[in-house]
Structures are given as C-alpha cells and as structure tokens.
Amino acid sequence: MTEKVLEAKNISINFGGLKAVNDFNLELHQGELIGLIGPNGAGKSTVFNILTGVYKASDGEYFVNGKKIENPSTYKLVRSGLARTFQNIRLFNKMSVLENILSAENSNMSYNVLQGTFRFPKFWKEEMDATKRALDLLSIFDLQDYASLDAESLPYGKQRQLEIVRALASKPNILLLDEPAAGMNENETKELMKSIEYIRKKFNLAILLIEHDMDLVLGISEKLIVLNHGEILASGEPKEVIRNPKVVEAYLGG
Ligand code: ADP
Ligand code: MG
C-alpha cells in the first residue's frame, strides 16, 4: 500500500439540529481514487467543505499528508497539498484562462515582494516558468488555444475542465473533485473521466471524486463510499457496494 495522504476520523457536523454529516471516516492513499457517492443532500459537499476548511467539524479530526489539521484554513491546506473544485463553477470570469491558472500558482512562487515589485530576474524567471507550466496543464485538457480568452467566454464544459486545471496549478498531491461532470453531456463526461484518469497517473494524485451518478465513478474508482442522510451507508469494493441492498434502496428511494 502507498502512503496514507488523507484521513478523516469520526467527523460530524450539525447545521442547527440537522446532522449533515455524522461519523464520517476516510482513508485515502497516494495514487488512489475513491468515489464518494450518494443521493442529493446526503452530505457529500459538506464533507469536502470540512476537509478544505470551509466549515469546522463539530466532532472528529482529520489529517492531510500525515499532519493533523488543527485550525483549518483553505490557504494553509492548499499549501499542504490539498486542492479542490466546487460543485458550482468558481472561476474569475473577467480574467483570462491563463490568469485564472496563474493566480492559483502564485501561492507557490518564492520571489519576495521586493523582487516582485522591482522585477528582479528571479521574478521574470518564475513568471515564465509559471506560464509554461500553466500552458502545459491546459494542453492536457486541450485548452491551450483558449489561454488568452476570458474564462466566462468558454463553453460550459470547458469551464468545468478549467476548474480542474486551476486546482492542479497549486501542485497538489490530493485532489477533491465535487461533481466535475455536472451539467455535461454524455460525450463530455466520458472525455472528462478519461482526463481524470490521465492526471491521476501523470501526477500520482490521490483523488476523492464526488459524483451523483454512480455508473460514472464505477469504472474508475478503487473504492466507493456511499453517503445517505449524512451517514456512511456502505463502503468498499465498488462492485460489491453497488449490489448492497441498502445502497440499492437509497438510490431507488431517492
Ligand atoms: P450533497 O452534496 O450530498 O448533495 P450537501 O453536503 O450539500 O449534500 O448537503 C447536506 C445537507 O446539509 C443538506 O440537507 C443541506 O441542505 C445541508 N447544508 C449544507 N450546507 C449547509 C449550510 N451551510 N447551512 C445549513 N444547512 C446546510
Ligand atoms: Mg453536493
């Protein structure tokens, strides 16, 4: 087994009386892809929001790359190797595709304010390297020709891909994808799943993939976790999990 890079232990959160997530556990290893599935409102996005420091869990603890996260902040988590995309696209609409990526890369630049302000060679060198890296990332999704266009001018499916590129720009080793295929047609979805497989291998990423439609994640997940009403209904080998009567019922009932 490879190294454990993301671990959640007994995480719970309440929203005024509602237990949105109750006793959630996870172990994700480097290079592994786990699918997090479940009906709408099951608590999937809330799990992401806890792991990325958007919400603070009312109970439980979690570890990113072996480090216990005490006071989660999104910024610190990105620096420790965790990146995510959102269920609803969050891009800088009026910025170019390239700028959207560069702004995400910035947290990794090592030039200081003085070097940046006076445009010392280190600044230019890093800017050029960053641009090259951004274009390389764009080309994975065949987006390089869109680099100078405003993000908002891209077709919807390409904006979703750009979100993933943006997440990759911070050089994460753990990637959390929240319904990346939402709103895509069948073909776009198939292409997307191939790209996710590709980046996973290329960067040896650990991926936690939220998807509403379980057929989609089935092909690429080593493991599935099924959430329902905030609780883990089943987890384990995908083919077994989807045959679990409790899971079948939750999906048919929903
Ligand atoms: P999923 O992503 O599985 O569709 P969510 O995690 O978005 O589900 O939501 C789980 C439950 O928590 C839902 O009942 C939702 O209404 C509730 N919820 C999520 N975020 C908040 C919030 N900030 N305040 C109150 N309730 C919330
Ligand atoms: Mg959600």
PDB file of C-alpha atoms in Angstrom, residues 74-217:
ATOM      1  CA  THR A  74      -8.174  26.881   2.885  1.00  0.00           C
ATOM      2  CA  TYR A  75      -4.939  28.713   2.188  1.00  0.00           C
ATOM      3  CA  LYS A  76      -2.891  26.549   4.543  1.00  0.00           C
ATOM      4  CA  LEU A  77      -4.500  23.384   3.212  1.00  0.00           C
ATOM      5  CA  VAL A  78      -3.617  24.277  -0.366  1.00  0.00           C
ATOM      6  CA  ARG A  79      -0.027  24.773   0.748  1.00  0.00           C
ATOM      7  CA  SER A  80      -0.033  21.360   2.342  1.00  0.00           C
ATOM      8  CA  GLY A  81      -1.034  19.700  -0.914  1.00  0.00           C
ATOM      9  CA  LEU A  82      -4.826  19.654  -0.935  1.00  0.00           C
ATOM     10  CA  ALA A  83      -6.790  21.182  -3.823  1.00  0.00           C
ATOM     11  CA  ARG A  84     -10.443  21.043  -4.764  1.00  0.00           C
ATOM     12  CA  THR A  85     -13.051  22.033  -7.304  1.00  0.00           C
ATOM     13  CA  PHE A  86     -16.576  23.154  -6.470  1.00  0.00           C
ATOM     14  CA  GLN A  87     -19.953  21.755  -7.441  1.00  0.00           C
ATOM     15  CA  ASN A  88     -20.780  25.169  -8.908  1.00  0.00           C
ATOM     16  CA  ILE A  89     -18.081  26.649 -11.103  1.00  0.00           C
ATOM     17  CA  ARG A  90     -15.942  29.254  -9.343  1.00  0.00           C
ATOM     18  CA  LEU A  91     -13.662  30.961 -11.812  1.00  0.00           C
ATOM     19  CA  PHE A  92     -12.574  34.572 -12.170  1.00  0.00           C
ATOM     20  CA  ASN A  93     -14.938  35.299 -15.062  1.00  0.00           C
ATOM     21  CA  LYS A  94     -13.333  38.503 -16.265  1.00  0.00           C
ATOM     22  CA  MET A  95      -9.801  37.152 -16.120  1.00  0.00           C
ATOM     23  CA  SER A  96      -8.228  35.229 -18.934  1.00  0.00           C
ATOM     24  CA  VAL A  97      -7.961  31.466 -18.818  1.00  0.00           C
ATOM     25  CA  LEU A  98      -4.201  31.805 -18.298  1.00  0.00           C
ATOM     26  CA  GLU A  99      -4.596  34.351 -15.491  1.00  0.00           C
ATOM     27  CA  ASN A 100      -7.042  32.069 -13.747  1.00  0.00           C
ATOM     28  CA  ILE A 101      -4.345  29.435 -13.577  1.00  0.00           C
ATOM     29  CA  LEU A 102      -1.501  31.792 -12.721  1.00  0.00           C
ATOM     30  CA  SER A 103      -3.440  33.186  -9.783  1.00  0.00           C
ATOM     31  CA  ALA A 104      -3.700  29.666  -8.395  1.00  0.00           C
ATOM     32  CA  GLU A 105       0.001  29.006  -8.970  1.00  0.00           C
ATOM     33  CA  ASN A 106       1.003  32.136  -7.094  1.00  0.00           C
ATOM     34  CA  SER A 107       0.893  30.562  -3.662  1.00  0.00           C
ATOM     35  CA  ASN A 108       3.901  28.510  -4.723  1.00  0.00           C
ATOM     36  CA  MET A 109       6.110  31.332  -6.006  1.00  0.00           C
ATOM     37  CA  SER A 110       9.210  32.003  -3.985  1.00  0.00           C
ATOM     38  CA  TYR A 111      10.131  35.533  -5.051  1.00  0.00           C
ATOM     39  CA  ASN A 112       9.554  38.106  -2.329  1.00  0.00           C
ATOM     40  CA  VAL A 113       7.707  41.434  -2.524  1.00  0.00           C
ATOM     41  CA  LEU A 114      10.890  43.386  -3.255  1.00  0.00           C
ATOM     42  CA  GLN A 115      11.919  41.065  -6.053  1.00  0.00           C
ATOM     43  CA  GLY A 116       8.397  41.203  -7.446  1.00  0.00           C
ATOM     44  CA  THR A 117       7.995  44.968  -7.234  1.00  0.00           C
ATOM     45  CA  PHE A 118      11.292  45.755  -8.899  1.00  0.00           C
ATOM     46  CA  ARG A 119      11.014  42.933 -11.376  1.00  0.00           C
ATOM     47  CA  PHE A 120      14.322  41.318 -10.494  1.00  0.00           C
ATOM     48  CA  PRO A 121      15.435  38.377 -12.669  1.00  0.00           C
ATOM     49  CA  LYS A 122      14.064  35.862 -10.185  1.00  0.00           C
ATOM     50  CA  PHE A 123      10.624  37.375 -10.733  1.00  0.00           C
ATOM     51  CA  TRP A 124      10.774  37.038 -14.512  1.00  0.00           C
ATOM     52  CA  LYS A 125      12.230  33.565 -14.358  1.00  0.00           C
ATOM     53  CA  GLU A 126       9.450  32.357 -12.072  1.00  0.00           C
ATOM     54  CA  GLU A 127       6.752  34.107 -14.088  1.00  0.00           C
ATOM     55  CA  MET A 128       7.983  32.463 -17.268  1.00  0.00           C
ATOM     56  CA  ASP A 129       8.220  29.049 -15.640  1.00  0.00           C
ATOM     57  CA  ALA A 130       4.714  29.508 -14.239  1.00  0.00           C
ATOM     58  CA  THR A 131       3.299  30.442 -17.642  1.00  0.00           C
ATOM     59  CA  LYS A 132       4.933  27.444 -19.242  1.00  0.00           C
ATOM     60  CA  ARG A 133       3.559  25.168 -16.540  1.00  0.00           C
ATOM     61  CA  ALA A 134       0.099  26.674 -16.957  1.00  0.00           C
ATOM     62  CA  LEU A 135       0.144  26.103 -20.715  1.00  0.00           C
ATOM     63  CA  ASP A 136       1.337  22.528 -20.218  1.00  0.00           C
ATOM     64  CA  LEU A 137      -1.559  21.909 -17.842  1.00  0.00           C
ATOM     65  CA  LEU A 138      -4.022  23.487 -20.267  1.00  0.00           C
ATOM     66  CA  SER A 139      -2.823  21.235 -23.052  1.00  0.00           C
ATOM     67  CA  ILE A 140      -3.769  18.140 -21.022  1.00  0.00           C
ATOM     68  CA  PHE A 141      -7.381  19.218 -21.492  1.00  0.00           C
ATOM     69  CA  ASP A 142      -6.729  20.585 -24.967  1.00  0.00           C
ATOM     70  CA  LEU A 143      -7.455  24.106 -23.711  1.00  0.00           C
ATOM     71  CA  GLN A 144      -4.199  25.794 -24.716  1.00  0.00           C
ATOM     72  CA  ASP A 145      -5.823  27.706 -27.601  1.00  0.00           C
ATOM     73  CA  TYR A 146      -8.200  29.379 -25.143  1.00  0.00           C
ATOM     74  CA  ALA A 147      -5.424  30.757 -22.912  1.00  0.00           C
ATOM     75  CA  SER A 148      -5.980  34.433 -23.687  1.00  0.00           C
ATOM     76  CA  LEU A 149      -9.793  34.393 -23.692  1.00  0.00           C
ATOM     77  CA  ASP A 150     -11.881  35.477 -20.725  1.00  0.00           C
ATOM     78  CA  ALA A 151     -12.873  32.466 -18.632  1.00  0.00           C
ATOM     79  CA  GLU A 152     -16.552  33.354 -18.983  1.00  0.00           C
ATOM     80  CA  SER A 153     -16.387  33.108 -22.773  1.00  0.00           C
ATOM     81  CA  LEU A 154     -15.591  29.392 -22.648  1.00  0.00           C
ATOM     82  CA  PRO A 155     -18.350  26.860 -23.248  1.00  0.00           C
ATOM     83  CA  TYR A 156     -19.670  25.369 -20.027  1.00  0.00           C
ATOM     84  CA  GLY A 157     -17.901  22.010 -20.334  1.00  0.00           C
ATOM     85  CA  LYS A 158     -14.563  23.733 -20.883  1.00  0.00           C
ATOM     86  CA  GLN A 159     -15.086  25.948 -17.846  1.00  0.00           C
ATOM     87  CA  ARG A 160     -15.500  22.811 -15.794  1.00  0.00           C
ATOM     88  CA  GLN A 161     -12.220  21.475 -17.172  1.00  0.00           C
ATOM     89  CA  LEU A 162     -10.530  24.791 -16.463  1.00  0.00           C
ATOM     90  CA  GLU A 163     -11.581  24.458 -12.835  1.00  0.00           C
ATOM     91  CA  ILE A 164      -9.629  21.213 -12.645  1.00  0.00           C
ATOM     92  CA  VAL A 165      -6.596  22.772 -14.319  1.00  0.00           C
ATOM     93  CA  ARG A 166      -6.798  25.603 -11.814  1.00  0.00           C
ATOM     94  CA  ALA A 167      -6.841  23.134  -8.954  1.00  0.00           C
ATOM     95  CA  LEU A 168      -3.809  21.355 -10.423  1.00  0.00           C
ATOM     96  CA  ALA A 169      -1.877  24.619 -10.660  1.00  0.00           C
ATOM     97  CA  SER A 170      -1.160  24.619  -6.943  1.00  0.00           C
ATOM     98  CA  LYS A 171       0.663  21.277  -7.453  1.00  0.00           C
ATOM     99  CA  PRO A 172      -1.478  19.244  -5.095  1.00  0.00           C
ATOM    100  CA  ASN A 173      -0.914  15.591  -4.299  1.00  0.00           C
ATOM    101  CA  ILE A 174      -4.548  15.290  -3.159  1.00  0.00           C
ATOM    102  CA  LEU A 175      -7.414  16.409  -5.356  1.00  0.00           C
ATOM    103  CA  LEU A 176     -11.055  16.674  -4.308  1.00  0.00           C
ATOM    104  CA  LEU A 177     -13.491  16.907  -7.219  1.00  0.00           C
ATOM    105  CA  ASP A 178     -17.095  17.860  -6.485  1.00  0.00           C
ATOM    106  CA  GLU A 179     -19.354  16.602  -9.274  1.00  0.00           C
ATOM    107  CA  PRO A 180     -16.959  17.623 -12.045  1.00  0.00           C
ATOM    108  CA  ALA A 181     -19.290  16.213 -14.700  1.00  0.00           C
ATOM    109  CA  ALA A 182     -22.380  18.088 -13.506  1.00  0.00           C
ATOM    110  CA  GLY A 183     -24.222  19.545 -16.484  1.00  0.00           C
ATOM    111  CA  MET A 184     -22.043  17.832 -19.063  1.00  0.00           C
ATOM    112  CA  ASN A 185     -23.419  15.694 -21.849  1.00  0.00           C
ATOM    113  CA  GLU A 186     -22.544  12.025 -22.173  1.00  0.00           C
ATOM    114  CA  ASN A 187     -19.614  12.557 -24.502  1.00  0.00           C
ATOM    115  CA  GLU A 188     -18.098  15.376 -22.464  1.00  0.00           C
ATOM    116  CA  THR A 189     -18.479  13.240 -19.364  1.00  0.00           C
ATOM    117  CA  LYS A 190     -16.665  10.295 -20.962  1.00  0.00           C
ATOM    118  CA  GLU A 191     -13.813  12.564 -22.045  1.00  0.00           C
ATOM    119  CA  LEU A 192     -13.660  14.072 -18.582  1.00  0.00           C
ATOM    120  CA  MET A 193     -13.386  10.699 -16.892  1.00  0.00           C
ATOM    121  CA  LYS A 194     -10.514   9.837 -19.234  1.00  0.00           C
ATOM    122  CA  SER A 195      -8.760  13.093 -18.346  1.00  0.00           C
ATOM    123  CA  ILE A 196      -9.211  12.434 -14.642  1.00  0.00           C
ATOM    124  CA  GLU A 197      -7.616   9.013 -15.106  1.00  0.00           C
ATOM    125  CA  TYR A 198      -4.791  10.638 -17.040  1.00  0.00           C
ATOM    126  CA  ILE A 199      -3.934  13.336 -14.494  1.00  0.00           C
ATOM    127  CA  ARG A 200      -4.192  10.847 -11.694  1.00  0.00           C
ATOM    128  CA  LYS A 201      -1.497   8.668 -13.281  1.00  0.00           C
ATOM    129  CA  LYS A 202       0.634  11.550 -14.540  1.00  0.00           C
ATOM    130  CA  PHE A 203       0.838  13.298 -11.160  1.00  0.00           C
ATOM    131  CA  ASN A 204       0.272  10.213  -8.993  1.00  0.00           C
ATOM    132  CA  LEU A 205      -2.668  12.025  -7.392  1.00  0.00           C
ATOM    133  CA  ALA A 206      -4.865  10.806  -4.604  1.00  0.00           C
ATOM    134  CA  ILE A 207      -8.393  11.694  -5.728  1.00  0.00           C
ATOM    135  CA  LEU A 208     -11.672  11.865  -3.883  1.00  0.00           C
ATOM    136  CA  LEU A 209     -14.385  12.162  -6.503  1.00  0.00           C
ATOM    137  CA  ILE A 210     -17.932  13.166  -5.656  1.00  0.00           C
ATOM    138  CA  GLU A 211     -20.466  12.038  -8.165  1.00  0.00           C
ATOM    139  CA  HIS A 212     -24.203  11.839  -8.046  1.00  0.00           C
ATOM    140  CA  ASP A 213     -24.436   9.233 -10.789  1.00  0.00           C
ATOM    141  CA  MET A 214     -22.837   6.020  -9.594  1.00  0.00           C
ATOM    142  CA  ASP A 215     -22.349   4.463 -13.026  1.00  0.00           C
ATOM    143  CA  LEU A 216     -19.892   7.244 -13.755  1.00  0.00           C
ATOM    144  CA  VAL A 217     -17.498   6.589 -10.908  1.00  0.00           C
TER     145      VAL A 217
END
